């Protein structure tokens, strides 16, 4: 008798082996007819334990599992450090969901495991540990294990830094690789995400399992290959000693682990992640085109200038004007004022009303920057409540951008921030908050008083932050929130449950943006991806770029402008207006379609696009990033089209983003004019052998609109 149960929804199935009390995933992916886990049961090798231990959803040392245990913790006397769970109650099973209730009476612990296949056909697993013993239980790790088949031999994880986020890197599925983030926020350099796949897996080939951990604090993701060849990805929060102590009766819930399987490469796995996010909280209307004042004026808040900027913004089609840092307290530069969330009378003697009214009079919405979790030591808030910070008594705290982190794990801190933010939302008609967070957490202890050494407080801070965001959203459900952390330092599936858009990167250099945005779409949908048209010379790289290239790069995301348009020429403003018009026309497709990325042989180019779910309409981009090594660019192959349909291909040249450099054009383009749109190719040809691009200067984007013919 097989002990397997199968959960299934659409094209995703999970087979669980229930041979032991701890359920173990033995397959996640496309449904397999009559899956029998006995086919994979291991024989006993020489010089090993007498029975091979399963890789349960929580791996247990006490069963003979010799890899990383899923639970690490103990009681004050050192006991209960290696529990083995038995069944506490019959599991609750439905077609798409199962809940298991386990307990270890010796250790005095209960474990609940929830596993569900969502509408997006992702698999979500969460663990809940309850201390039913009589002494406190100190927890160091509660991580979920998702076994991978032995043919998952390669991994793609993400690295990066400020202004260079979302950089994928490929490595072997070795004995042990651990991604460890100790920054107390999601971070720029280690993302809580990994793809495992079969040898050489690419965007459209190979078995792939995307795994994300929904958590915005410190975390660890381990990819472990056991000596018998089996392997798993284990993900959970990274806790410091003493950070989570479960008093009798208390429960710790691990962050969700979300799995997006695919049998045809990374792109379909990404599309499942996109659907997962889209279903969390869809927006009612279209994503507004934003003008953000940061790089336009920095801290120089001057009403006349900002009003004029708003006027120019409205004239080019901007829909939301966001006033960035510098409007409150003593915040005239980045050394002071954080925490004092009152409008500065010095800069805004009549409050924000003159700018809010002006912006709204121009038909735009108003958004405001805040950084609630932070405090400058030079602020009234810090002078009054120094013990509200996450610091450790007896040590000199490490500052980051001259600021400290408030302990959002404290109810009084949350109440203060809630009261201040809601007061602003009540007084002004604000439709959008840019919620920033500009430093890593270091030696952050929660202190009851200024002399209290406290305990590690990152976990409490993150949970408190979620609570604060949820409370603000409940009080003002129509206000959209953007997650920013020095650009893309806090983008993950948990913050996205509570926010609506992200500031992808502080880098507006379009060349850098090409790789940042491509990496971003491997995990998250493009409509959340703040993408702003910056000035001619990018502030963070000093590289100068043509306007067409900047606009065609930003087009695919949640479009915005981060540029002092008052310094732009009339001709440039007119071109920006055309780009915004184009974005608005294509927005329903760009923001609801399926993102596709092509594996292109030439690293000097990036080929990507968006296809409507019915595959009748698509926008594709061939991006010449740098000069190719070949004399002419290599044919571009599109993806995601219907091979059986023919498509009318229109080159979108409204943006002036295509800088041709060849002596002749390829044959299919010769005689092409924008009026002659009868260039037709089959989806099959476009995806298999592809289309020859013209010779292009680097930093060129060739945009195509593809419409399926009715035949
Ligand atoms: C960091 C953000 O990433 C920027 O966009 C800007 O909002 C500054 N903070 C303001 O201080």
XYZ file of C-alpha atoms and ligand atoms in Angstrom:
722
model
C 0.000 0.000 0.000
C 1.381 3.351 -0.998
C 1.445 5.939 1.756
C 1.372 8.848 -0.703
C -1.232 11.561 -1.031
C -1.403 13.973 -3.908
C -2.531 17.582 -3.809
C -3.297 19.117 -7.162
C -4.460 22.394 -8.623
C -4.296 23.036 -12.329
C -0.904 21.975 -13.638
C 0.794 21.775 -10.231
C 0.828 18.762 -8.001
C 2.530 17.903 -4.744
C 3.015 14.299 -3.707
C 3.500 13.841 0.010
C 4.851 10.666 1.513
C 3.017 10.005 4.760
C 4.927 6.825 5.597
C 6.346 8.563 8.665
C 4.581 11.034 10.954
C 6.539 13.930 9.446
C 5.176 14.482 5.928
C 7.789 14.642 3.195
C 7.433 16.075 -0.276
C 8.508 13.474 -2.796
C 7.402 15.344 -5.889
C 6.431 18.892 -6.708
C 5.707 19.813 -10.305
C 3.454 18.616 -13.100
C 1.081 15.817 -12.092
C 2.546 12.311 -12.497
C 0.140 9.468 -13.176
C -0.067 7.011 -10.246
C 3.036 8.287 -8.479
C 4.300 5.591 -6.127
C 6.993 6.827 -3.701
C 8.249 3.265 -3.184
C 9.957 3.668 -6.562
C 12.380 6.111 -4.945
C 12.825 4.423 -1.553
C 16.530 4.025 -0.796
C 18.276 0.746 -0.055
C 20.476 0.654 3.048
C 24.149 1.090 2.236
C 27.045 -0.284 4.227
C 28.350 1.655 7.219
C 25.236 3.797 7.452
C 22.357 3.976 9.879
C 19.955 1.057 9.653
C 17.234 2.982 7.837
C 17.619 6.051 5.606
C 15.793 9.034 7.089
C 13.278 10.879 4.932
C 13.752 14.548 4.057
C 10.645 15.683 5.908
C 9.126 19.147 5.605
C 10.962 19.649 8.889
C 14.165 17.602 8.919
C 14.772 15.806 12.213
C 18.133 14.676 13.525
C 16.390 12.188 15.813
C 15.112 10.201 12.844
C 18.637 9.703 11.544
C 18.666 12.680 9.209
C 22.325 13.692 9.117
C 22.038 16.979 7.228
C 20.873 20.351 8.544
C 18.081 19.924 11.075
C 14.996 22.034 10.438
C 14.503 22.787 14.125
C 17.282 24.146 16.309
C 16.397 25.125 19.860
C 16.442 23.963 23.445
C 15.105 24.471 26.948
C 17.140 26.236 29.669
C 18.552 22.886 30.847
C 19.657 22.009 27.302
C 16.924 19.429 26.738
C 14.498 19.167 23.812
C 17.193 20.013 21.272
C 16.480 17.107 18.876
C 12.754 16.458 18.800
C 11.045 13.818 16.709
C 7.425 14.564 16.013
C 4.599 12.054 15.984
C 1.044 12.534 14.842
C -1.161 14.592 17.177
C -4.347 14.456 15.142
C -5.512 13.180 11.786
C -4.406 15.534 9.001
C -6.986 17.778 7.368
C -6.882 17.041 3.675
C -8.496 18.792 0.751
C -7.713 18.625 -2.960
C -5.333 21.582 -2.802
C -4.471 21.889 0.871
C -3.340 19.802 3.801
C -2.777 20.593 7.453
C -0.748 18.285 9.676
C -0.780 18.396 13.456
C 2.195 16.822 15.146
C 3.653 16.727 18.616
C 6.655 15.529 20.560
C 5.483 14.808 24.076
C 9.000 14.248 25.363
C 10.166 17.670 24.175
C 6.847 19.370 24.966
C 6.457 20.812 21.477
C 3.665 20.858 18.938
C 4.143 21.459 15.253
C 1.518 22.472 12.709
C 2.322 22.272 9.023
C 0.195 23.909 6.347
C 0.745 23.207 2.711
C -1.363 24.663 -0.057
C -1.357 24.980 -3.833
C -2.572 28.488 -4.606
C -4.658 29.737 -7.494
C -1.387 30.894 -9.045
C -0.251 27.252 -8.983
C 2.503 28.026 -6.522
C 2.987 25.834 -3.461
C 3.054 27.557 -0.067
C 4.360 25.839 3.056
C 4.402 27.270 6.593
C 5.291 25.784 9.957
C 3.974 26.725 13.390
C 5.804 25.618 16.557
C 4.064 25.793 19.939
C 5.720 25.301 23.294
C 3.425 23.048 25.330
C 6.116 22.342 27.930
C 6.565 24.022 31.264
C 9.766 25.967 30.666
C 10.629 28.530 27.982
C 11.868 27.178 24.673
C 14.678 29.098 23.017
C 14.418 28.845 19.234
C 17.280 29.340 16.797
C 15.853 27.837 13.617
C 12.525 26.628 12.285
C 13.097 26.099 8.571
C 11.119 24.290 5.912
C 12.712 21.721 3.633
C 11.648 21.298 0.031
C 13.344 18.219 -1.419
C 14.612 18.519 -4.984
C 15.061 15.581 -7.364
C 18.610 14.427 -8.012
C 18.568 15.864 -11.521
C 18.329 19.370 -10.043
C 22.075 19.845 -10.339
C 22.353 23.618 -10.754
C 21.248 26.644 -8.792
C 20.625 30.268 -9.647
C 20.639 32.643 -6.689
C 20.919 36.425 -6.557
C 23.600 38.810 -5.490
C 24.099 42.525 -5.952
C 24.617 45.727 -4.034
C 23.144 49.201 -3.744
C 22.489 50.430 -7.302
C 23.094 46.939 -8.749
C 20.321 44.786 -7.369
C 18.939 41.453 -8.691
C 22.105 40.018 -10.243
C 21.592 36.283 -10.863
C 24.556 33.949 -10.392
C 24.697 30.301 -11.337
C 26.419 27.641 -9.324
C 26.493 23.932 -8.803
C 24.173 22.196 -6.345
C 27.073 21.350 -4.073
C 27.251 19.571 -0.740
C 26.169 22.767 0.988
C 25.574 26.326 -0.162
C 24.050 28.717 2.336
C 22.660 32.129 1.534
C 22.805 34.016 4.773
C 21.422 37.497 5.225
C 22.080 39.175 8.572
C 21.130 42.713 7.621
C 17.731 42.761 9.302
C 16.100 43.788 6.037
C 15.741 41.820 2.832
C 19.014 43.348 1.562
C 20.494 44.362 -1.771
C 23.028 41.572 -1.880
C 21.341 38.309 -0.879
C 17.765 37.750 -1.959
C 15.495 35.231 -0.249
C 15.076 33.414 -3.551
C 16.700 30.594 -5.467
C 16.043 28.545 -8.586
C 17.142 24.902 -8.725
C 17.047 23.105 -12.041
C 18.257 20.386 -14.347
C 21.603 20.693 -16.085
C 21.919 23.881 -18.117
C 18.368 25.006 -17.357
C 17.484 28.239 -19.087
C 14.594 30.615 -19.575
C 12.617 28.135 -21.678
C 14.135 24.735 -21.114
C 14.802 22.439 -18.225
C 13.005 21.408 -15.075
C 13.025 24.315 -12.647
C 11.894 24.913 -9.087
C 11.788 28.545 -7.993
C 11.780 28.941 -4.205
C 11.149 32.196 -2.341
C 10.982 32.890 1.365
C 8.396 35.503 2.287
C 10.376 37.446 4.878
C 11.787 40.978 5.179
C 14.384 40.442 7.912
C 17.391 38.170 8.337
C 17.156 34.710 6.822
C 19.043 31.668 5.626
C 18.454 29.488 2.603
C 20.520 26.334 2.377
C 20.861 24.081 -0.641
C 22.163 20.805 0.699
C 23.204 17.650 -1.163
C 23.442 14.626 1.082
C 26.054 11.913 0.693
C 23.376 9.575 -0.716
C 22.731 12.094 -3.525
C 19.375 13.353 -2.289
C 19.051 17.094 -1.922
C 16.788 19.773 -0.515
C 16.375 23.499 -0.219
C 15.799 24.593 3.331
C 14.571 28.106 4.036
C 13.686 30.040 7.147
C 14.368 33.039 9.305
C 17.869 33.573 10.669
C 17.498 34.061 14.405
C 20.123 35.267 16.846
C 20.519 33.608 20.248
C 17.726 34.667 22.575
C 15.803 36.389 19.789
C 12.779 34.090 19.932
C 12.001 32.468 23.253
C 8.674 30.724 23.371
C 7.110 31.004 26.782
C 4.780 28.090 27.657
C 1.782 28.259 25.337
C 3.470 30.590 22.802
C 3.717 29.864 19.062
C 6.275 30.858 16.444
C 5.154 30.774 12.826
C 7.856 30.431 10.190
C 7.737 32.631 7.085
C 5.948 31.110 4.092
C 8.102 29.222 1.644
C 6.704 29.630 -1.861
C 7.620 27.197 -4.628
C 6.966 27.810 -8.330
C 7.764 24.714 -10.389
C 8.133 24.609 -14.160
C 9.028 21.954 -16.697
C 10.004 24.478 -19.346
C 12.533 26.791 -17.809
C 12.702 29.831 -15.561
C 10.258 32.091 -17.406
C 7.156 29.963 -16.597
C 8.317 29.694 -12.970
C 8.603 33.505 -12.852
C 5.142 33.807 -14.386
C 3.760 31.717 -11.501
C 5.474 34.007 -8.999
C 3.958 36.975 -10.851
C 0.474 35.495 -10.633
C 1.078 34.745 -6.945
C 1.811 38.439 -6.278
C -0.987 39.641 -8.546
C -3.490 37.597 -6.557
C -2.309 38.883 -3.178
C -3.906 42.287 -3.571
C -4.730 43.444 -7.052
C -5.046 47.176 -7.593
C -8.378 48.506 -8.718
C -7.110 50.873 -11.386
C -4.067 51.283 -13.610
C -0.628 51.947 -12.115
C -0.216 55.709 -12.127
C 2.708 57.386 -13.887
C 4.753 59.038 -11.134
C 6.966 62.070 -10.862
C 9.305 61.723 -7.872
C 11.063 64.875 -6.677
C 14.191 63.255 -5.156
C 16.760 63.563 -7.928
C 15.035 66.692 -9.242
C 15.541 68.850 -6.138
C 16.902 66.609 -3.342
C 16.450 68.525 -0.063
C 15.877 71.920 -1.707
C 12.170 72.232 -1.109
C 10.962 75.462 -2.627
C 7.247 75.864 -3.234
C 7.514 77.820 -6.504
C 9.974 75.351 -8.006
C 7.937 72.356 -6.946
C 4.716 73.887 -8.246
C 6.365 74.579 -11.567
C 7.748 71.032 -11.659
C 4.242 69.729 -11.026
C 2.917 71.828 -13.911
C 5.487 70.460 -16.337
C 4.834 66.960 -15.028
C 1.087 67.289 -15.561
C 1.670 68.632 -19.070
C 3.647 65.528 -20.084
C 1.035 63.167 -18.641
C 2.204 62.440 -15.085
C -0.608 61.125 -12.883
C 0.945 61.240 -9.405
C 3.409 63.717 -7.898
C 5.515 62.337 -5.025
C 7.214 64.747 -2.628
C 10.374 63.016 -1.388
C 12.609 63.523 1.662
C 13.024 66.951 3.290
C 9.500 68.193 4.137
C 9.427 67.560 7.919
C 11.071 68.578 11.193
C 14.664 69.807 10.928
C 15.295 67.614 7.895
C 17.217 69.999 5.633
C 19.854 67.351 4.882
C 20.382 63.710 5.820
C 21.989 64.360 9.201
C 18.938 65.201 11.281
C 15.204 65.267 11.749
C 14.168 61.651 11.108
C 11.478 60.735 13.593
C 9.898 64.200 13.845
C 6.986 63.650 11.491
C 5.536 67.160 11.587
C 5.552 69.349 8.497
C 8.464 71.806 8.751
C 7.197 75.324 9.392
C 10.502 76.657 8.162
C 10.120 75.243 4.647
C 6.368 74.811 4.489
C 4.908 77.731 6.518
C 1.395 76.969 5.249
C 1.795 73.253 5.637
C 1.742 71.009 2.597
C -1.606 72.413 1.464
C -0.214 74.752 -1.218
C 1.623 71.903 -2.981
C -1.104 69.291 -2.424
C -3.798 71.659 -3.726
C -1.678 72.703 -6.675
C -0.918 69.099 -7.647
C -4.551 68.118 -7.363
C -5.647 71.224 -9.252
C -3.506 69.947 -12.097
C -5.414 66.669 -12.079
C -2.716 64.586 -10.386
C -2.634 62.633 -7.147
C -0.258 63.513 -4.337
C 2.237 61.127 -2.713
C 4.563 61.640 0.235
C 7.914 60.130 1.307
C 8.312 58.796 4.845
C 10.917 56.688 6.627
C 9.009 55.746 9.771
C 11.303 53.057 11.168
C 14.231 55.444 11.504
C 15.433 58.158 13.851
C 18.372 60.536 13.710
C 20.140 61.005 17.051
C 19.760 64.699 16.205
C 15.973 64.740 16.495
C 13.408 65.641 19.124
C 12.124 62.070 19.084
C 15.511 60.601 19.973
C 16.193 63.205 22.648
C 12.918 62.215 24.287
C 13.015 58.429 23.795
C 16.575 57.195 23.233
C 15.627 53.712 24.449
C 13.183 53.316 21.557
C 16.046 52.404 19.261
C 17.352 48.939 18.421
C 20.743 49.334 20.105
C 22.599 47.518 22.875
C 23.290 49.301 26.151
C 26.988 49.582 26.948
C 28.116 49.846 23.317
C 28.477 52.735 20.903
C 25.869 52.067 18.229
C 26.941 51.828 14.611
C 25.173 54.500 12.600
C 24.046 54.113 9.003
C 23.370 57.329 7.087
C 23.572 59.033 10.499
C 20.519 57.181 11.705
C 19.329 54.463 14.058
C 16.440 52.020 13.773
C 13.389 52.390 15.976
C 12.167 49.187 17.580
C 8.856 48.541 15.847
C 8.510 45.517 18.117
C 7.434 48.006 20.815
C 3.751 48.877 20.957
C 4.522 52.490 22.029
C 6.765 52.980 18.968
C 4.100 51.573 16.670
C 1.424 53.729 18.292
C 3.536 56.852 17.871
C 4.234 56.105 14.199
C 0.641 55.129 13.510
C -0.650 58.321 15.092
C 1.825 60.520 13.145
C 1.255 58.886 9.763
C -2.490 58.716 10.108
C -2.546 62.379 11.213
C -0.850 63.285 7.923
C -3.170 61.057 5.897
C -6.165 62.611 7.639
C -5.031 66.184 7.124
C -3.900 65.899 3.524
C -5.382 64.089 0.584
C -2.453 61.716 0.158
C -2.944 58.737 -2.145
C 0.530 57.257 -1.857
C 3.300 56.765 0.672
C 6.866 56.053 -0.380
C 7.967 54.065 2.692
C 11.751 54.165 2.841
C 14.213 52.244 5.066
C 17.804 53.270 4.659
C 20.053 51.177 6.829
C 20.931 47.662 7.927
C 20.286 46.538 11.497
C 23.416 45.950 13.586
C 23.587 44.680 17.171
C 19.940 45.679 17.455
C 18.550 44.830 20.873
C 15.104 45.685 22.127
C 15.565 47.650 25.327
C 13.007 48.280 27.986
C 15.083 51.189 29.360
C 18.283 52.921 28.356
C 20.349 50.633 30.672
C 18.665 47.398 29.667
C 20.961 45.250 27.481
C 17.839 43.812 25.877
C 17.692 40.903 23.436
C 18.181 40.575 19.709
C 15.263 42.501 18.260
C 15.222 42.011 14.491
C 12.418 39.456 14.506
C 10.255 41.633 16.758
C 10.963 44.652 14.590
C 9.924 42.927 11.363
C 6.750 41.482 12.863
C 5.963 44.909 14.365
C 6.557 46.599 11.028
C 4.087 44.245 9.352
C 1.557 45.012 12.071
C 2.065 48.749 11.641
C 1.678 48.569 7.871
C -1.448 46.415 8.215
C -2.925 48.902 10.678
C -2.255 51.878 8.423
C -3.714 50.051 5.440
C -6.791 49.221 7.431
C -7.224 52.841 8.487
C -6.610 54.145 4.938
C -7.291 51.253 2.559
C -7.099 53.419 -0.555
C -3.579 54.684 0.126
C -1.000 52.832 -1.934
C 2.407 52.155 -0.386
C 5.754 51.870 -2.120
C 8.483 49.785 -0.466
C 11.895 51.411 -0.743
C 15.095 50.626 1.133
C 17.879 52.673 -0.471
C 16.299 51.451 -3.691
C 15.756 47.692 -3.800
C 16.860 46.688 -0.293
C 13.480 45.375 0.826
C 11.630 43.569 -1.929
C 10.183 40.193 -0.963
C 6.883 38.330 -0.922
C 6.042 39.387 2.647
C 6.503 43.133 2.196
C 4.568 42.853 -1.065
C 1.597 41.546 0.853
C 1.421 45.001 2.435
C 2.787 47.293 -0.260
C 1.817 48.011 -3.837
C 4.967 49.055 -5.641
C 8.705 48.992 -5.036
C 11.546 51.360 -5.722
C 13.597 48.831 -7.640
C 16.925 50.611 -7.401
C 18.373 54.050 -6.742
C 20.150 53.591 -10.048
C 18.404 55.306 -12.943
C 21.230 54.562 -15.367
C 19.352 52.739 -18.132
C 22.194 50.345 -18.925
C 22.406 49.187 -15.313
C 18.624 49.095 -15.200
C 18.505 46.555 -18.038
C 20.122 43.860 -15.901
C 18.488 44.978 -12.650
C 15.023 44.855 -14.201
C 15.623 41.570 -15.990
C 16.670 40.003 -12.672
C 13.702 41.616 -10.919
C 11.194 40.046 -13.314
C 12.604 36.607 -12.529
C 10.821 36.995 -9.182
C 8.242 39.787 -9.265
C 5.779 41.234 -11.774
C 6.775 44.320 -13.771
C 3.833 46.505 -12.763
C 5.334 46.754 -9.256
C 8.751 47.633 -10.553
C 9.327 51.376 -10.143
C 11.184 52.401 -13.329
C 11.914 56.105 -13.725
C 13.224 58.137 -16.613
C 16.277 59.906 -15.235
C 18.327 62.836 -16.522
C 20.838 62.682 -19.383
C 23.670 61.987 -16.965
C 22.748 59.373 -14.362
C 23.405 60.639 -10.840
C 24.659 57.336 -9.492
C 27.040 56.386 -12.334
C 27.723 59.687 -14.140
C 27.156 57.834 -17.400
C 25.312 59.833 -20.060
C 22.569 58.182 -22.084
C 20.242 59.104 -24.921
C 16.684 59.914 -23.902
C 15.266 57.190 -26.173
C 17.274 54.503 -24.399
C 16.232 55.788 -20.976
C 12.568 55.883 -21.953
C 12.470 52.475 -23.653
C 14.094 50.947 -20.563
C 11.605 52.469 -18.127
C 8.612 51.722 -20.386
C 8.170 48.135 -19.150
C 7.810 48.843 -15.448
C 5.684 51.095 -13.262
C 6.692 54.216 -15.137
C 7.920 57.375 -13.482
C 10.151 60.382 -13.894
C 13.062 61.199 -11.619
C 14.563 64.182 -13.368
C 14.273 67.928 -13.023
C 12.038 68.431 -16.026
C 12.437 72.194 -15.541
C 15.918 71.720 -16.954
C 14.691 69.675 -19.925
C 14.242 71.315 -23.309
C 10.801 71.664 -24.879
C 11.765 68.978 -27.388
C 12.759 66.586 -24.590
C 9.519 67.239 -22.730
C 7.567 66.534 -25.884
C 9.373 63.212 -26.285
C 8.651 62.329 -22.660
C 4.994 63.119 -23.310
C 4.976 60.704 -26.265
C 6.635 57.998 -24.151
C 4.043 58.394 -21.406
C 1.274 58.221 -24.024
C 2.784 55.023 -25.397
C 3.113 53.553 -21.898
C -0.525 54.359 -21.152
C -1.646 52.744 -24.407
C 0.375 49.581 -23.729
C -0.135 49.573 -19.948
C -2.936 46.980 -19.854
C -0.703 44.543 -21.710
C 2.548 45.428 -19.940
C 0.984 45.204 -16.490
C -1.255 42.163 -16.884
C 0.498 40.053 -19.500
C 3.039 37.258 -19.205
C 6.637 38.417 -19.011
C 9.027 36.506 -21.243
C 12.810 36.580 -21.279
C 14.830 34.936 -24.019
C 18.190 33.226 -23.563
C 20.180 35.108 -26.144
C 23.549 33.773 -27.265
C 25.068 37.245 -27.298
C 25.741 38.687 -23.836
C 25.837 42.118 -25.484
C 22.038 41.971 -25.966
C 18.920 41.492 -23.871
C 15.744 40.126 -25.456
C 12.562 40.309 -23.426
C 8.890 41.168 -23.702
C 5.330 40.761 -22.503
C 2.650 38.600 -24.146
C -1.095 38.779 -23.536
C -2.496 35.640 -21.861
C -4.325 34.706 -25.088
C -1.069 35.229 -27.046
C -2.652 37.558 -29.583
C -0.755 40.694 -28.587
C 2.831 41.222 -27.484
C 5.498 43.839 -27.011
C 9.073 42.672 -27.455
C 12.382 44.426 -27.025
C 15.748 43.715 -28.544
C 18.229 45.694 -26.457
C 21.735 46.226 -27.736
C 23.512 46.773 -24.434
C 27.130 46.944 -25.507
C 28.843 46.365 -28.876
C 28.536 42.754 -30.040
C 31.659 40.732 -30.780
C 30.098 39.769 -34.134
C 30.001 42.167 -37.103
C 26.217 42.049 -37.152
C 23.912 41.247 -34.233
C 22.696 37.671 -33.943
C 19.056 36.875 -34.791
C 16.717 37.558 -31.894
C 14.341 34.783 -30.928
C 11.118 35.807 -29.255
C 9.292 33.648 -26.759
C 5.785 33.071 -25.456
C 4.034 33.488 -28.830
C 1.627 31.024 -30.403
C 3.655 28.999 -32.916
C 0.541 28.363 -34.983
C -0.352 32.014 -35.496
C 0.993 34.685 -37.787
C 1.869 38.030 -36.296
C 1.920 41.500 -37.780
C 5.182 43.060 -36.537
C 5.276 46.804 -36.069
C 8.454 48.544 -35.052
C 7.570 51.085 -32.378
C 9.827 54.017 -33.066
C 7.894 56.673 -31.110
C 10.660 56.795 -28.518
C 13.649 57.310 -30.805
C 15.424 54.475 -29.036
C 16.895 52.639 -32.030
C 20.264 53.956 -33.174
C 21.081 52.199 -36.442
C 24.649 51.970 -37.649
C 24.752 49.491 -40.549
C 25.376 50.169 -44.216
C 22.138 48.407 -45.058
C 19.175 47.172 -43.105
C 18.304 43.463 -42.973
C 16.165 42.405 -45.935
C 12.921 42.152 -43.957
C 13.288 45.785 -42.875
C 14.176 47.233 -46.239
C 11.552 49.620 -47.450
C 9.954 49.499 -43.994
C 8.127 52.617 -42.989
C 5.898 53.139 -40.035
C 2.900 53.322 -42.313
C 3.681 49.991 -43.949
C 2.796 47.546 -41.225
C 2.405 44.484 -43.340
C 5.435 42.695 -42.059
C 4.128 39.322 -41.034
C 5.966 36.315 -39.598
C 4.745 33.123 -38.007
C 5.067 32.757 -34.247
C 6.908 29.524 -34.958
C 9.586 31.261 -37.007
C 9.936 34.175 -34.596
C 10.505 31.767 -31.728
C 12.635 29.118 -33.421
C 14.997 30.717 -35.951
C 14.225 34.333 -35.060
C 14.563 37.665 -36.755
C 17.735 39.445 -37.811
C 18.144 42.824 -36.081
C 19.790 45.718 -37.878
C 23.267 46.833 -36.849
C 22.749 49.013 -33.812
C 24.823 51.282 -31.657
C 25.111 50.139 -28.063
C 22.391 51.460 -25.761
C 19.714 51.006 -28.409
C 16.305 49.443 -27.919
C 14.331 48.062 -30.829
C 10.700 47.742 -29.770
C 8.164 45.562 -31.541
C 4.438 45.342 -31.221
C 3.094 41.994 -32.411
C -0.554 41.429 -33.235
C -1.879 38.002 -34.193
C -3.726 37.976 -37.502
C -7.276 36.719 -37.494
C -6.553 33.783 -39.855
C 16.764 56.610 -0.441
C 15.810 56.338 -1.566
O 16.173 55.179 -2.231
C 15.769 57.544 -2.491
O 14.921 57.290 -3.567
C 15.300 58.744 -1.711
O 13.971 58.595 -1.314
C 16.204 58.973 -0.514
N 16.326 57.778 0.277
C 15.677 60.088 0.350
O 16.412 60.264 1.475
